[in-house]
């Protein structure tokens, strides 16, 4: 059950748009920086396959300039 | 999933979010996350939020700590604090995570037959008092010493001073602020006769230009840097970074100008040369409010034990000063500073333009300098010549490192030469201290003894036979620890360490006392902008942890000084502050009363007629001005600030054939000083788990060094092995390497040089010569 954290950089001035788009993806938690076009993003998916699908969806967002992985955790199923 | 798995999962998510934010803070200068503090607080939580200052840096952000069932569970920025307006940096958010650390010092430990034995606190304090007394009886008052901290609270510093100077009668008290702020103090005193900045953080909202002198604010003063970036975005304010290394601050600045180590002295003089040459001097300001002086030169560097120096100021006139500056034309200075003529003229034009408001910021780059007092003086010269001082958005601003380097070390005066008001050499100041402390004036010696470096030399020599180290970790933070660690291990000195966590310093102690962390006791801190911040005790500390001030009082009582320390355990913070406040009564340094400090998120002194003085020496804002003019530098008897003639002099040790690199040391955003707290905060430790040595890529290529490779750095004092870092956090200039000092497993201070500024006695951690080789 992967949990991953990323830094997502929006295209200049489109931080709000990126934040809304990410929040609409459900498996994402987002905290926007107060003073830069950067979002801290945590994804929480049930398995690797869904994690890959989610990542593809995120990377397809228009307002995203760059996605950079910070950390990954895999928690066991229970 | 069951409940514990859910909790674990949400904990991991929180850690993942924190990791992302921590990574962001090291990649994007000045980045702040406003909502983060609320994350991880259970929705049904009924938290009690209490205000206080951040435990870490001298910015002094206001925090709110959320407590539940007697435990601190959350931290957020205090929206009422004008310092940080609800925001915090990555260290600030995570600060309370260290107090639960498994290796927390919870009980006193006494060394018996080579191993530590858990001992009731009262027995340990008995032992400390009896050892101190016995040492004084056998070897005299000056055989005992205390070394405290800019992280001590105001009451703690005050009690330390009263015990050592008033009760025992020795000036053997110094503190770690000697290692970071002493040059700022002597700079202020020599130029203005009064310590601490004339302006305040609100300058950021008014300045057109910020010139940072050897100061990586994005990592060291992140909340202030984010305020500068905000003004850059809002109003087009410009940031000019003048440094010896390209950092996160440089990349976020409008212009980065690099100089050869030590030549800031020459460049500052060249700026003054240009200001005069181009007719940019504010003549009426200089005529009315400035005088000119020169001091001794070729002072040496304090490398030998018992080194002493006293400056002999001599008045000069403007013409003599102008003549002196002839050696500092941009053309001459460019030759050795590696700053182009164009850049020197550019810097001068910013300061020289009467329509531009400019603030200069600095911290360790200028203070940890063998000519630290001089470079402070020289930057003041620039502001004085142009009259850009003591006005909103115009002024020189020396930033502090530690949370109460100003409040405790400088204002209370936990230096060997200081008293809570004034200095030990001044009869009136001694009389005031004797009156308030209720001790005979003869108790207070009139001669300063050991500054920090000399204090640890005296331990090594065997002259000091008892030392009590409080809230600091000198065996990681002193220069040339290769000498001072074996010195402290010697049988000749009984070592007491009070701290929150074990450190390499507590490792050599005979007695370890378990100290309360800041929110486990009440206290007051004073930050860089003269802001005093009060907080109440918020949670109980574990085991027998005890506030440092109370441990000092208990020892004082056991030594027979009970009458002088009549404070109650419950209210000692208030009682001590009310006593201390008497030292600063009046319009020049009046401190707000406790009832005001309890309500407000910090109050700037001088606090006069219910109002803070934001810009000192300017009659418009400062009620202490009394000369009938616009400005009054009342710290000096003639009411004038001093423009100092100070030359460029070389560093004591420069790269040569055998040791071909400059070594520069410093900090990183994730860690607070020697890392004893922040390395116990998992998210910060994971983000920056160990120190490293930065190379310029060309040097790395020439030496065939790859990223991560283990490198041995050697100086004439010692050596240290670290992994190489190329094109990562910072970029040193060619011929220079940089190492952060937070890592107790990679002690770079075994390599550094214990040379210091002869006036301030502050060591220079930024320049010595080393060689590098693959380990
Ligand atoms: S900038 Fe300094 S005072 Fe503010 S939160 Fe960060 S460490 Fe604390």
PDB file of C-alpha atoms and ligand atoms in Angstrom, chain B residues 54-61 84 87-93 95 220-224, ligand 1:
ATOM      1  CA  UNK B  54      10.469  29.437  18.702  1.00  0.00           C
ATOM      2  CA  UNK B  55      13.250  27.503  20.452  1.00  0.00           C
ATOM      3  CA  UNK B  56      15.661  27.883  17.588  1.00  0.00           C
ATOM      4  CA  UNK B  57      16.985  30.899  15.755  1.00  0.00           C
ATOM      5  CA  UNK B  58      17.372  34.588  16.494  1.00  0.00           C
ATOM      6  CA  UNK B  59      14.570  35.574  14.127  1.00  0.00           C
ATOM      7  CA  UNK B  60      12.365  34.871  17.144  1.00  0.00           C
ATOM      8  CA  UNK B  61       9.170  33.720  15.443  1.00  0.00           C
ATOM      9  CA  UNK B  84       6.348  35.820  11.364  1.00  0.00           C
ATOM     10  CA  UNK B  87       4.314  31.357   9.470  1.00  0.00           C
ATOM     11  CA  UNK B  88       7.205  29.175  10.531  1.00  0.00           C
ATOM     12  CA  UNK B  89      10.156  27.530   8.844  1.00  0.00           C
ATOM     13  CA  UNK B  90      10.706  23.802   8.743  1.00  0.00           C
ATOM     14  CA  UNK B  91      12.602  23.750  12.063  1.00  0.00           C
ATOM     15  CA  UNK B  92       9.920  25.795  13.723  1.00  0.00           C
ATOM     16  CA  UNK B  93       7.094  23.423  12.745  1.00  0.00           C
ATOM     17  CA  UNK B  95      10.439  21.657  17.176  1.00  0.00           C
ATOM     18  CA  UNK B 220      19.679  30.777   8.439  1.00  0.00           C
ATOM     19  CA  UNK B 221      16.882  33.331   8.792  1.00  0.00           C
ATOM     20  CA  UNK B 222      14.271  31.717   6.549  1.00  0.00           C
ATOM     21  CA  UNK B 223      11.197  33.547   7.757  1.00  0.00           C
ATOM     22  CA  UNK B 224      12.853  36.952   7.313  1.00  0.00           C
TER      23      UNK B 224
HETATM   24  S1  LIG C   1      12.964  31.235  11.227  1.00  0.00           S
HETATM   25 FE1  LIG C   1      14.001  30.761  13.138  1.00  0.00          FE
HETATM   26  S2  LIG C   1      12.606  31.448  14.746  1.00  0.00           S
HETATM   27 FE2  LIG C   1      11.425  31.287  12.826  1.00  0.00          FE
HETATM   28  S3  LIG C   1      10.557  29.237  12.849  1.00  0.00           S
HETATM   29 FE3  LIG C   1      12.492  29.106  11.760  1.00  0.00          FE
HETATM   30  S4  LIG C   1      14.011  28.531  13.327  1.00  0.00           S
HETATM   31 FE4  LIG C   1      12.174  29.280  14.379  1.00  0.00          FE
END
